[in-house]
mmCIF file of C-alpha atoms in Angstrom:
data_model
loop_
_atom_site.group_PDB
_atom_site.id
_atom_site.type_symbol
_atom_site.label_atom_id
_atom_site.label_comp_id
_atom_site.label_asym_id
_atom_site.label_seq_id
_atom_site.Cartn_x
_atom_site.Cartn_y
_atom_site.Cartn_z
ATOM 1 C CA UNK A 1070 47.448 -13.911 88.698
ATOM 2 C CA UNK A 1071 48.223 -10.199 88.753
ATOM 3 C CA UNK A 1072 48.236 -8.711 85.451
ATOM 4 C CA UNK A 1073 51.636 -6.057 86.683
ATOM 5 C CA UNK A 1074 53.035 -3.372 84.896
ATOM 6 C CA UNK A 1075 54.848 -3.279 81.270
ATOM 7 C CA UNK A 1076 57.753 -0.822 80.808
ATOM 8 C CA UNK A 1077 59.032 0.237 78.104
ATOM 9 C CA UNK A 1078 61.371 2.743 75.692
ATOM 10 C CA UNK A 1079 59.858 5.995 76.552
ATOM 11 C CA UNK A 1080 60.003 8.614 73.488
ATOM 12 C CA UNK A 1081 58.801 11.927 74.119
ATOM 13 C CA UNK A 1082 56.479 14.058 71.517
ATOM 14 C CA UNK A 1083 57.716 15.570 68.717
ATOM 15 C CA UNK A 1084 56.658 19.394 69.691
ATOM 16 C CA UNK A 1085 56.188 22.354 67.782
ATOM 17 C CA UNK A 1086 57.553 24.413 70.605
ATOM 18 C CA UNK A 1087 61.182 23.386 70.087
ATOM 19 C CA UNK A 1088 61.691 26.619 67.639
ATOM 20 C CA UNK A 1089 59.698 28.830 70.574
ATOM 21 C CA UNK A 1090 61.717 27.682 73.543
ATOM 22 C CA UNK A 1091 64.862 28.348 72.292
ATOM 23 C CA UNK A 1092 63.834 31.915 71.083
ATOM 24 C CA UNK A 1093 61.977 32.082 74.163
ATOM 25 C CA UNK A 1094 64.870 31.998 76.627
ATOM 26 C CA UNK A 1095 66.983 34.806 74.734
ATOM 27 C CA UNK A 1096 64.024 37.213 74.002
ATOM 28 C CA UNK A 1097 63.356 37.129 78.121
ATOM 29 C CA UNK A 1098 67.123 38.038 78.918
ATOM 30 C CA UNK A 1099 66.752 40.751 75.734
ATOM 31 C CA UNK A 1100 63.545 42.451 76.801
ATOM 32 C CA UNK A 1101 65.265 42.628 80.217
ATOM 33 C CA UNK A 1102 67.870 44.557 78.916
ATOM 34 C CA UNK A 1103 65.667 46.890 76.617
ATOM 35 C CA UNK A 1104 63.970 47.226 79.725
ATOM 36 C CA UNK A 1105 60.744 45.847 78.292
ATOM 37 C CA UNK A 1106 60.934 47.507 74.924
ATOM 38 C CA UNK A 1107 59.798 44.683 72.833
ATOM 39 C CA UNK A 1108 61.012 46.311 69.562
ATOM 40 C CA UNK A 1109 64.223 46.644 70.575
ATOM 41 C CA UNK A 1110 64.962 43.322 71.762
ATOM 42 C CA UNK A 1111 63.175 41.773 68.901
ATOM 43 C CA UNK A 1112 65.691 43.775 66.845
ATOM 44 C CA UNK A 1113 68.267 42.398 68.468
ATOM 45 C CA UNK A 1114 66.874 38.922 68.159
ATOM 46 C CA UNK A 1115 66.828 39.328 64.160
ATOM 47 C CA UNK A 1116 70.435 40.474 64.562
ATOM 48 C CA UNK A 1117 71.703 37.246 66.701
ATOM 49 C CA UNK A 1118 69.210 34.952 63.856
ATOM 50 C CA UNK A 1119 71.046 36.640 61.193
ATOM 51 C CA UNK A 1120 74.568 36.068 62.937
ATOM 52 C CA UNK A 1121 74.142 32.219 64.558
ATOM 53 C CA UNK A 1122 71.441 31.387 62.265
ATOM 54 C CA UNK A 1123 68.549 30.616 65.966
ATOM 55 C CA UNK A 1124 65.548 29.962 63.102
ATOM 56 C CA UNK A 1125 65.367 27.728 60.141
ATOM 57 C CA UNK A 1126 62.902 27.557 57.270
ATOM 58 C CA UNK A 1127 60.382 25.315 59.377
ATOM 59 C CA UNK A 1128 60.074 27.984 62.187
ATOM 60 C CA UNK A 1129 60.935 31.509 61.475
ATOM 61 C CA UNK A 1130 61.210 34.725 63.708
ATOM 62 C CA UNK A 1131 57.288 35.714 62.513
ATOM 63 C CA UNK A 1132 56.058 32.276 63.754
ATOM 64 C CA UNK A 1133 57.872 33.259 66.856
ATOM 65 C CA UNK A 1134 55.844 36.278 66.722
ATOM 66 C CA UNK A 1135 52.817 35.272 66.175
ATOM 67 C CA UNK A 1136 53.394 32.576 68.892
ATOM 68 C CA UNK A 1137 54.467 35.621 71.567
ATOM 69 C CA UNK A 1138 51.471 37.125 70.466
ATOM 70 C CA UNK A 1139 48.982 33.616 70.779
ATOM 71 C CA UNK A 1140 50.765 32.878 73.757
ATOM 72 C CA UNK A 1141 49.874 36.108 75.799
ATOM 73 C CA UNK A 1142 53.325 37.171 76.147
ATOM 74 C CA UNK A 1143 52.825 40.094 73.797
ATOM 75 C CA UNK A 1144 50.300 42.499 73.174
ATOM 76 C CA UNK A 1145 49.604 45.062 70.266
ATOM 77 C CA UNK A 1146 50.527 48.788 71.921
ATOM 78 C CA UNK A 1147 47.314 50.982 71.729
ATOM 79 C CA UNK A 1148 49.346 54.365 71.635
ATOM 80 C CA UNK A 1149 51.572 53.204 69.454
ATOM 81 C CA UNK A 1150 50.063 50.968 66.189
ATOM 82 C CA UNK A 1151 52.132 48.023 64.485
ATOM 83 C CA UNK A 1152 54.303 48.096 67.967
ATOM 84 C CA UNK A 1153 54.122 45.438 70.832
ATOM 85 C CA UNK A 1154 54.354 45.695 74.714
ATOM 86 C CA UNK A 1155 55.045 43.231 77.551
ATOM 87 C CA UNK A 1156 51.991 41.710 79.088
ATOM 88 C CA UNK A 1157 51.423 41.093 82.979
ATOM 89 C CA UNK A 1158 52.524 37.149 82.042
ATOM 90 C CA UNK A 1159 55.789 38.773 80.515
ATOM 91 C CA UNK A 1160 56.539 40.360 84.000
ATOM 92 C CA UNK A 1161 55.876 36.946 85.982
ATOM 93 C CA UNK A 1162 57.480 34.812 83.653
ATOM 94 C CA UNK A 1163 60.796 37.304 83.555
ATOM 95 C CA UNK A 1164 60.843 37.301 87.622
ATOM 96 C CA UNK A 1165 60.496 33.662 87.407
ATOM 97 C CA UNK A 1166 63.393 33.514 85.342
ATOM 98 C CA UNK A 1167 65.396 35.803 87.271
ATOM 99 C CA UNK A 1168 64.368 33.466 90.251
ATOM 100 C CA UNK A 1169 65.637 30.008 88.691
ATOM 101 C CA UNK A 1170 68.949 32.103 87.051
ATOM 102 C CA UNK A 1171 70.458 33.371 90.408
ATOM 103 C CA UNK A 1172 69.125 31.465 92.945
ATOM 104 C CA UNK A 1173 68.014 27.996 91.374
ATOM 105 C CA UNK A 1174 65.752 25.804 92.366
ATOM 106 C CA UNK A 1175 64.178 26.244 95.603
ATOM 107 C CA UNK A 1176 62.730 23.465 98.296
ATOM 108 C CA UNK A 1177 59.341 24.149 99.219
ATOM 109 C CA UNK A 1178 59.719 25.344 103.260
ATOM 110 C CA UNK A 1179 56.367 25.178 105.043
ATOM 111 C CA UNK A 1180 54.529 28.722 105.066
ATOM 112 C CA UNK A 1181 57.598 30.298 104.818
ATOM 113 C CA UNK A 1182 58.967 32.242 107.611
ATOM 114 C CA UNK A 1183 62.420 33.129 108.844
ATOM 115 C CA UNK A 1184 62.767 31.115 112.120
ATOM 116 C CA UNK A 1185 64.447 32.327 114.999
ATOM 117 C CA UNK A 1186 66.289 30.267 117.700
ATOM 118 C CA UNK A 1187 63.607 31.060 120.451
ATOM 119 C CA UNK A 1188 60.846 28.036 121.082
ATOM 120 C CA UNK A 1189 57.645 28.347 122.353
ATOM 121 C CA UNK A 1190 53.634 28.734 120.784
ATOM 122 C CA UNK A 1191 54.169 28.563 117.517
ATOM 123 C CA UNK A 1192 52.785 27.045 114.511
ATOM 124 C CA UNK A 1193 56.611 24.531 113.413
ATOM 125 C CA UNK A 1194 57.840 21.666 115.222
ATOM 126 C CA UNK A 1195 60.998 21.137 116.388
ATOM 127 C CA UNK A 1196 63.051 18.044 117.610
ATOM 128 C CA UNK A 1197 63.127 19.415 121.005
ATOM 129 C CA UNK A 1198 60.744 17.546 123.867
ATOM 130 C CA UNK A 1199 59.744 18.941 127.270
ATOM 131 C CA UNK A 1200 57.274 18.346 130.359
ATOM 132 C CA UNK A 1201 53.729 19.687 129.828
ATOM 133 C CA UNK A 1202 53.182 23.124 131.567
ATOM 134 C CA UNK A 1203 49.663 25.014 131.683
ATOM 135 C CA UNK A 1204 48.238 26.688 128.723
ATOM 136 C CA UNK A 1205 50.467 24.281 126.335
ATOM 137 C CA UNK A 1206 47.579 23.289 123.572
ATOM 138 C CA UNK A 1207 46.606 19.209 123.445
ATOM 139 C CA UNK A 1208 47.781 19.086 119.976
ATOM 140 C CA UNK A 1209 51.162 19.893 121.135
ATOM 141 C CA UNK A 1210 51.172 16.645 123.149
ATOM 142 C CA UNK A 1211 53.447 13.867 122.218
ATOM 143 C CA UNK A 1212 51.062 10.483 122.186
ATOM 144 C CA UNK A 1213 53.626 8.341 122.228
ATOM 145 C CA UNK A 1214 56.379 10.129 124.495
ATOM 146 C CA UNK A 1215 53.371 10.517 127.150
ATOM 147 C CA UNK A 1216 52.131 6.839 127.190
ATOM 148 C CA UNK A 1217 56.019 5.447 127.401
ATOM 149 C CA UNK A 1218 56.721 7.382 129.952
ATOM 150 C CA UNK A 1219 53.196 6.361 131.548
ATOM 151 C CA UNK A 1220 54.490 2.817 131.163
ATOM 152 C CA UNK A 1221 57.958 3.366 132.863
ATOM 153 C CA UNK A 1222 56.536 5.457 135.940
ATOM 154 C CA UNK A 1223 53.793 3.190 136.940
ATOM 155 C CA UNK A 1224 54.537 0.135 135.404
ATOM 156 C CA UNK A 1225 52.780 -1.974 132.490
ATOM 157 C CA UNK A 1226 49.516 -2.854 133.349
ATOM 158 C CA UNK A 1227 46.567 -3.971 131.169
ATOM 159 C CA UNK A 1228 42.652 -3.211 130.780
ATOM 160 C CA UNK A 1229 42.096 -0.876 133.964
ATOM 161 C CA UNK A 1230 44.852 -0.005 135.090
ATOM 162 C CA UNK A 1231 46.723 1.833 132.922
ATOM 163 C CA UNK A 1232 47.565 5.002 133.923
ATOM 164 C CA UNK A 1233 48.770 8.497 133.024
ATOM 165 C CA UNK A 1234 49.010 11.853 135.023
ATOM 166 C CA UNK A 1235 49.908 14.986 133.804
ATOM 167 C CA UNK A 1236 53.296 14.440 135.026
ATOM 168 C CA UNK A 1237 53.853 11.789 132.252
ATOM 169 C CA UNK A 1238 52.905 14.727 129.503
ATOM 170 C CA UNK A 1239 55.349 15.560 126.982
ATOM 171 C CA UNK A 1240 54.704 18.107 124.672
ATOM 172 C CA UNK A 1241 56.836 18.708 121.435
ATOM 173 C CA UNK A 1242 58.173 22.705 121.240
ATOM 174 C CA UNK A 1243 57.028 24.758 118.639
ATOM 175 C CA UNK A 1244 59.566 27.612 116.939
ATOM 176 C CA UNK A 1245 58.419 30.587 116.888
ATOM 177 C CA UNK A 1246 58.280 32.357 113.256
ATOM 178 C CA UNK A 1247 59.113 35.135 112.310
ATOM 179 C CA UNK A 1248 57.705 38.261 109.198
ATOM 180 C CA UNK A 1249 60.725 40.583 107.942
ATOM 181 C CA UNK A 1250 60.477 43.443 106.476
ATOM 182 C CA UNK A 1251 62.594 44.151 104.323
ATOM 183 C CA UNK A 1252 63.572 47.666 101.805
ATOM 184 C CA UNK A 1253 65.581 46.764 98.548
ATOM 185 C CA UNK A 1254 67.439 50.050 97.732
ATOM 186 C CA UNK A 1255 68.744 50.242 93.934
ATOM 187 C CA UNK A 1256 71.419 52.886 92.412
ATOM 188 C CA UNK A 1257 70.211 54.434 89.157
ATOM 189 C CA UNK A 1258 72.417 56.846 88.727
ATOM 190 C CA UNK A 1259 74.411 57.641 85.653
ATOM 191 C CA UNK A 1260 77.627 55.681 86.814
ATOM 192 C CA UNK A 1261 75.561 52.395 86.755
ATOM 193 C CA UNK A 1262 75.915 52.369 82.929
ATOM 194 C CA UNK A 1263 79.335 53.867 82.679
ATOM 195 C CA UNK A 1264 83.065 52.768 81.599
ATOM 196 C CA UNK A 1265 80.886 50.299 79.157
ATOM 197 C CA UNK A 1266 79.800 47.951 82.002
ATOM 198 C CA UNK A 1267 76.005 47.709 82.153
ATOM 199 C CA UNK A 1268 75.275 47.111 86.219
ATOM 200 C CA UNK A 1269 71.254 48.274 85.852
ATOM 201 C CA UNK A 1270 70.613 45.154 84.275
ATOM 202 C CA UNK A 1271 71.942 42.247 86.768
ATOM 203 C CA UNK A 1272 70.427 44.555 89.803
ATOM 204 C CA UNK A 1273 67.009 44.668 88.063
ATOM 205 C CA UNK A 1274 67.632 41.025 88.247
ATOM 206 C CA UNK A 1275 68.563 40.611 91.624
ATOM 207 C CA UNK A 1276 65.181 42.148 92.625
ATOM 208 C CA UNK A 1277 62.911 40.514 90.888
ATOM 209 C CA UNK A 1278 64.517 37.243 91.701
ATOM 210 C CA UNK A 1279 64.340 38.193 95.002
ATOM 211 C CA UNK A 1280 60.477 39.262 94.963
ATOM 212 C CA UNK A 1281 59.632 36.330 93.529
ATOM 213 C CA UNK A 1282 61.582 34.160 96.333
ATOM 214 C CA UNK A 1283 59.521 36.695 98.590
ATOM 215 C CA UNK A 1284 56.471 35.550 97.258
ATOM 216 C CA UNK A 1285 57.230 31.626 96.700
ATOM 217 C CA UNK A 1286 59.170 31.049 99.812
ATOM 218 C CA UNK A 1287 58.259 33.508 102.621
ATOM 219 C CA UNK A 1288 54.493 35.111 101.443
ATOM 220 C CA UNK A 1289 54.093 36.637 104.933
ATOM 221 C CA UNK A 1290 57.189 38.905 104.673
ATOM 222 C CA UNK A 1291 56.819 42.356 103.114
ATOM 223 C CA UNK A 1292 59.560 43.359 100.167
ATOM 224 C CA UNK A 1293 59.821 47.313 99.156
ATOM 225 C CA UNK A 1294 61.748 48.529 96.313
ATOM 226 C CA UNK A 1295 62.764 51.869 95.983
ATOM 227 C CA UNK A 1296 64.987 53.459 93.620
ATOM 228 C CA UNK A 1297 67.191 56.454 93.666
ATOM 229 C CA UNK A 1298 68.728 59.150 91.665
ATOM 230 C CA UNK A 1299 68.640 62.922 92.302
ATOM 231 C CA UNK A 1300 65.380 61.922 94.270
ATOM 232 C CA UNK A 1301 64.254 58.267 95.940
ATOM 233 C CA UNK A 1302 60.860 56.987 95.158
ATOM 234 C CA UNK A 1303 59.088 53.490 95.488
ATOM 235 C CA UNK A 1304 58.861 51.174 93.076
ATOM 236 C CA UNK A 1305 56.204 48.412 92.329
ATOM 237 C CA UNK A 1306 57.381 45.026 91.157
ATOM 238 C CA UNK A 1307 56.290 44.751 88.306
ATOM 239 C CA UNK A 1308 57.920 48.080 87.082
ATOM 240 C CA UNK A 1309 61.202 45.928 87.598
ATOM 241 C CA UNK A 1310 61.529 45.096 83.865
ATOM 242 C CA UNK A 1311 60.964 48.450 82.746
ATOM 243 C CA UNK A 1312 63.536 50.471 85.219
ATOM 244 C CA UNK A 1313 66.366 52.296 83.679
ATOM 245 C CA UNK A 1314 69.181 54.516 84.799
ATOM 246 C CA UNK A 1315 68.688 58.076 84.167
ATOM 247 C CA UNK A 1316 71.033 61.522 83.851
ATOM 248 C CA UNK A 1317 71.763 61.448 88.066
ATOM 249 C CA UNK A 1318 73.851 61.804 90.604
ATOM 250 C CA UNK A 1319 73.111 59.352 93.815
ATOM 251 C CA UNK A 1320 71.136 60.842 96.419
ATOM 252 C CA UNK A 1321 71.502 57.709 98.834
ATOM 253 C CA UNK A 1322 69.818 60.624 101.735
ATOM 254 C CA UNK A 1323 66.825 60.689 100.151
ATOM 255 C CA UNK A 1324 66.873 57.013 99.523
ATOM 256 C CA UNK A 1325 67.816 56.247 103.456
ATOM 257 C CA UNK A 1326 65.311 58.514 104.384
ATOM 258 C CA UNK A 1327 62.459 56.770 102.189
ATOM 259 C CA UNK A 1328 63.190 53.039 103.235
ATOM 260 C CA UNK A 1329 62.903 54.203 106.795
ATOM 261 C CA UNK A 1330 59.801 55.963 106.790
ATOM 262 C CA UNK A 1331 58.588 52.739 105.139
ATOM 263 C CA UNK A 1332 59.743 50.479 107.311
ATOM 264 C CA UNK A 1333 58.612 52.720 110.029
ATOM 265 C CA UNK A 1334 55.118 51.656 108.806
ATOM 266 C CA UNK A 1335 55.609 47.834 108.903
ATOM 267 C CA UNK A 1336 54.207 46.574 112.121
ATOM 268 C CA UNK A 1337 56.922 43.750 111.965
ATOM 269 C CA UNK A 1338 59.662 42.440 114.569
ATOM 270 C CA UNK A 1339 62.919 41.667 111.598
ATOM 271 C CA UNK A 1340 63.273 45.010 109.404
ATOM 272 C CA UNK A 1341 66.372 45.782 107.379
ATOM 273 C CA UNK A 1342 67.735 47.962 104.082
ATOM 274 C CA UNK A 1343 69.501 46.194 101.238
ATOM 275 C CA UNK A 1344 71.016 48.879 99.367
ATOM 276 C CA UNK A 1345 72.813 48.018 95.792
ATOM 277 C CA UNK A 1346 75.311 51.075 94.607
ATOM 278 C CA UNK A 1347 78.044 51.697 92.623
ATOM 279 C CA UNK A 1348 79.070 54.702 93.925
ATOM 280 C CA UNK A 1349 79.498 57.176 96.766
ATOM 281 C CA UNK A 1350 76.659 59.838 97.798
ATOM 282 C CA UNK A 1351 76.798 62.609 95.430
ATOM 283 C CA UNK A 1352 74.042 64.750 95.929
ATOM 284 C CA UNK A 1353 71.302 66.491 98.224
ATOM 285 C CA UNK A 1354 68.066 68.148 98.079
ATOM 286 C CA UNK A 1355 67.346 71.418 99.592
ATOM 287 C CA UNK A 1356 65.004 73.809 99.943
ATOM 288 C CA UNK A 1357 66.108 76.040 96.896
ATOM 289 C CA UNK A 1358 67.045 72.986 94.702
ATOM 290 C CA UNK A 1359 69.852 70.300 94.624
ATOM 291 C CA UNK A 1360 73.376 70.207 96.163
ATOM 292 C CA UNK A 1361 75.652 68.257 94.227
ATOM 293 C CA UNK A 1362 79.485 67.269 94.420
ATOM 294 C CA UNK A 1363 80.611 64.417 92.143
ATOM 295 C CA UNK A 1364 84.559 65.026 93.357
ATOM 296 C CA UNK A 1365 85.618 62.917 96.179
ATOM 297 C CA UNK A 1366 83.793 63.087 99.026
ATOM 298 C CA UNK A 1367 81.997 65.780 100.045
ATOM 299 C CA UNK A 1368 81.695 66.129 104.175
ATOM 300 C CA UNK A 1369 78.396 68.042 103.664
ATOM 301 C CA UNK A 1370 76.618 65.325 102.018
ATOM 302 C CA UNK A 1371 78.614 62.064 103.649
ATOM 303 C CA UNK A 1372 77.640 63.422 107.284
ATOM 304 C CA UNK A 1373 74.306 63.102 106.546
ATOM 305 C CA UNK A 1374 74.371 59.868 104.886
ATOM 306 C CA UNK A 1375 76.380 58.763 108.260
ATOM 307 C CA UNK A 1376 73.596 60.476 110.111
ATOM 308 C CA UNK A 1377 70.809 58.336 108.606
ATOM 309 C CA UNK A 1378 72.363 54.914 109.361
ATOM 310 C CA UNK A 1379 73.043 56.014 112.952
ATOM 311 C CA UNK A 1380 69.458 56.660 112.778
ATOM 312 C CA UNK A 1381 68.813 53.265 111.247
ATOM 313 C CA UNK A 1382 70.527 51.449 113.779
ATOM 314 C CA UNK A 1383 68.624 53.706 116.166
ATOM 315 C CA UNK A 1384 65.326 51.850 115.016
ATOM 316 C CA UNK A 1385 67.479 48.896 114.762
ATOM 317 C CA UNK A 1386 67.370 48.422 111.005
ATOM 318 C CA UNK A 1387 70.294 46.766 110.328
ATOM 319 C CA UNK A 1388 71.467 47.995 106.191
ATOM 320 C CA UNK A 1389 73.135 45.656 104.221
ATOM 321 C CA UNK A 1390 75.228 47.282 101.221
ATOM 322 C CA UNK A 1391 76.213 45.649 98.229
ATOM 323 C CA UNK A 1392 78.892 47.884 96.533
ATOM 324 C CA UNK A 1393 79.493 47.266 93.096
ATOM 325 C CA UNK A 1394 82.798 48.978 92.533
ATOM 326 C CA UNK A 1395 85.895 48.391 94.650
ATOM 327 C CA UNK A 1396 87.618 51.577 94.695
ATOM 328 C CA UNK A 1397 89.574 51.996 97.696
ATOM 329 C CA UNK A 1398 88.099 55.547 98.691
ATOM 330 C CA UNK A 1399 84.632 54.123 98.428
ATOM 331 C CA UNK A 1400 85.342 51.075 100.163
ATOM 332 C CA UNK A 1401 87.036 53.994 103.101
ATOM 333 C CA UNK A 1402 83.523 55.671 103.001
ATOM 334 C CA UNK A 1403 81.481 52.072 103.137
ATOM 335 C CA UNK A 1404 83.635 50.829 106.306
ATOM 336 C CA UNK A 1405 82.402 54.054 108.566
ATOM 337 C CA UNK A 1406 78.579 53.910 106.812
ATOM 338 C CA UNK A 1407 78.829 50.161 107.999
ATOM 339 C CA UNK A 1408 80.475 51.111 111.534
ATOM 340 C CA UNK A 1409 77.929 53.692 112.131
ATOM 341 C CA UNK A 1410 75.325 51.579 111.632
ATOM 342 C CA UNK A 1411 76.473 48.135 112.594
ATOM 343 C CA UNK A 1412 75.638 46.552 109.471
ATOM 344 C CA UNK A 1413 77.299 44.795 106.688
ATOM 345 C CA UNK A 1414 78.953 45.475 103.562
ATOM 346 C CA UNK A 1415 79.980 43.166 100.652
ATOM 347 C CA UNK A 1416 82.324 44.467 97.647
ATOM 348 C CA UNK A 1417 80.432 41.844 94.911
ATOM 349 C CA UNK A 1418 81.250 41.577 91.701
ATOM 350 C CA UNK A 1419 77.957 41.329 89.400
ATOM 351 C CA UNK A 1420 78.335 37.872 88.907
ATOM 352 C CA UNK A 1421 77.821 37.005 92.646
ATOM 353 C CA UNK A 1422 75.583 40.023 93.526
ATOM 354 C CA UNK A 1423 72.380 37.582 93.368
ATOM 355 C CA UNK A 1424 73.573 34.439 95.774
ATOM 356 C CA UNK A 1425 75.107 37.297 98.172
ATOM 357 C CA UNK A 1426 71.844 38.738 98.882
ATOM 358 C CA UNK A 1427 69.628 35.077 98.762
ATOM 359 C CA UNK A 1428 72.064 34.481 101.558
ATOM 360 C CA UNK A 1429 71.599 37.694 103.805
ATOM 361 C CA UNK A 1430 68.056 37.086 103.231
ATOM 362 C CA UNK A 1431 67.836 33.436 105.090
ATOM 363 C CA UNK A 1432 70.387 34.451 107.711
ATOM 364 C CA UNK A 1433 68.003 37.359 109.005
ATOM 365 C CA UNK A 1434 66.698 35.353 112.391
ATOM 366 C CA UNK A 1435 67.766 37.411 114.501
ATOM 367 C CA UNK A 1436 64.827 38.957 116.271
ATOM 368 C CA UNK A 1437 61.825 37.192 118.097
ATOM 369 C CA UNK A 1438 58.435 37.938 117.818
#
């Protein structure tokens, strides 16, 4: 007699990480904000405890400390004494978080390419079935699609004479995969903080959700982030927490001009520019300083903005721009950037910025190898 199974109630653990979990979730969207300054959004913490009462006398905001601090999330700052700084686990776990916020969960997807819709050697199945031709591999052979159609062109036969030619071969196609390379472009100008709307902070998330998708999802593509200003310069992930806007106007030239010298470098088939803005070009360096217009705009520095994606589509680097403000003599200037360069545009709100660009992302099969 079998002994089976017993079921019953299941009651989880009482855990002393209730209190920290809770905490936990708000401090990651506050030190995001702060842009990693952990005094700043433990401030604020103390401020929302005080106001919705988060802690109560049998875990406090120093046993959340301490736990930040057991738990590797914090560490003591060295140049500064009695003051606290991110750690490399703080990064991941706030890209992470990013990740499951805008783009949820995620389906694990093989090694993670973009596939394109041309068969051949490649290392996925598909559904599709054809005859064997020289140089297909054996393990691309269909056992059991060869040996019925052995058994319907000469007949069933048993011991000896059964029979199959390489005319009965089937071989199952393969799709080819594809690496993209992609440039993630993002406004820190002034404007991004103006008119009491903060638009730095949702953008910082879009990117590192969308370098951690990168990493989980499709490891063999390449993912640059570059910022720009006055000037354009490249970004490593895990600065991400800690970008903020500064004092400038928007030099999108420079920021064109970077991407494409670094996708220039990437030895890939798929490249393309996401570029995140809230406002038109402003602004141009020159040899005796900057050139800068912030009314309307300026021919001098929107020609060469047009230039560069005519250039882009040149190298066929299709750029995708997500503009954050819907005025209608931006969206005027967008519409010939986009023309010129045979892109695509999208006028987002914040609140949809993330799922937008998850979607671009997957659509990019467009290119063989």
């Amino acid at each position: 007699m079998s002994a089976g199974f017993r079921f019953r109630d299941y009651v989880p653990e009482e855990t002393t990480d209730k209190g920290f979990d809770s905490l936990f979730k708000i401090f990651m969207q506050l030190v995001t904000i702060t842009s990693g300054d952990v005094g700043e959004a433990l401030s604020w913490l103390n401020e929302l405890d005080k106001q919705y009462g988060l802690t109560d006398d049998g875990y406090g905001m120093g046993n959340f400390i301490e736990d930040l601090k057991n738990k590797g999330y914090i560490d003591e700052n060295p140049q500064e004494p009695g003051s606290f700084e991110i750690t490399a686990k703080s990064e991941q776990k706030i890209r992470k978080s990013a990740l499951e916020e805008i783009f949820g969960k995620l389906k694990k997807s093989g090694t993670g390419n973009h596939r394109t819709p041309h068969t051949g050697q490649g290392d996925e199945q598909s559904t599709d079935m054809r005859e064997f031709r020289f140089g297909d591999s054996l393990d691309q052979i269909s056992m059991t699609e060869s040996i019925r159609n052995a058994q319907l062109n000469h007949g069933i036969g048993g011991g000896d004479d059964f029979m199959l030619t390489e005319g009965d071969l089937e071989v199952r196609e393969n799709e080819h995969k594809t690496q993209t390379s992609t440039v993630l472009m993002i406004d820190i100008s002034h404007s991004m903080i103006l008119y009491g709307e903060d638009r730095i902070t949702p953008a910082k998330k879009v990117a590192m959700a969308l370098a951690e998708l990168v990493k989980q999802k499709y490891p063999k593509d390449f993912l640059d982030v570059i910022v720009f200003g006055n000037d354009a310069w490249q970004i490593e992930v895990k600065e991400l927490p800690y970008l903020q806007v500064g004092p400038y106007h928007t030099n999108t030239v420079a920021g064109l001009e970077l991407a494409l010298d670094l996708l220039r470098k990437r030895k890939t088939s798929n490249k393309q520019i996401f570029m995140i803005t809230d406002g038109k070009p402003t602004c141009l360096k020159e040899a005796g300083g900057y050139y800068k217009n912030s009314f309307g705009l300026d021919r001098k520095v929107i020609n060469k903005t047009l230039n560069l994606a005519a250039a882009a589509r040149r190298l066929k680097v299709p750029i995708t721009t997500f503009m954050i403000a819907d005025d209608p003599y931006l969206k005027r200037f967008v519409e010939e950037f986009t023309e010129v360069n045979q892109g695509k545009a999208y006028y987002s709100s914040l609140k949809g910025l993330g799922h937008l660009i998850f979607e671009d992302y997957k659509k990019n099969r467009r290119k063989s190898l």
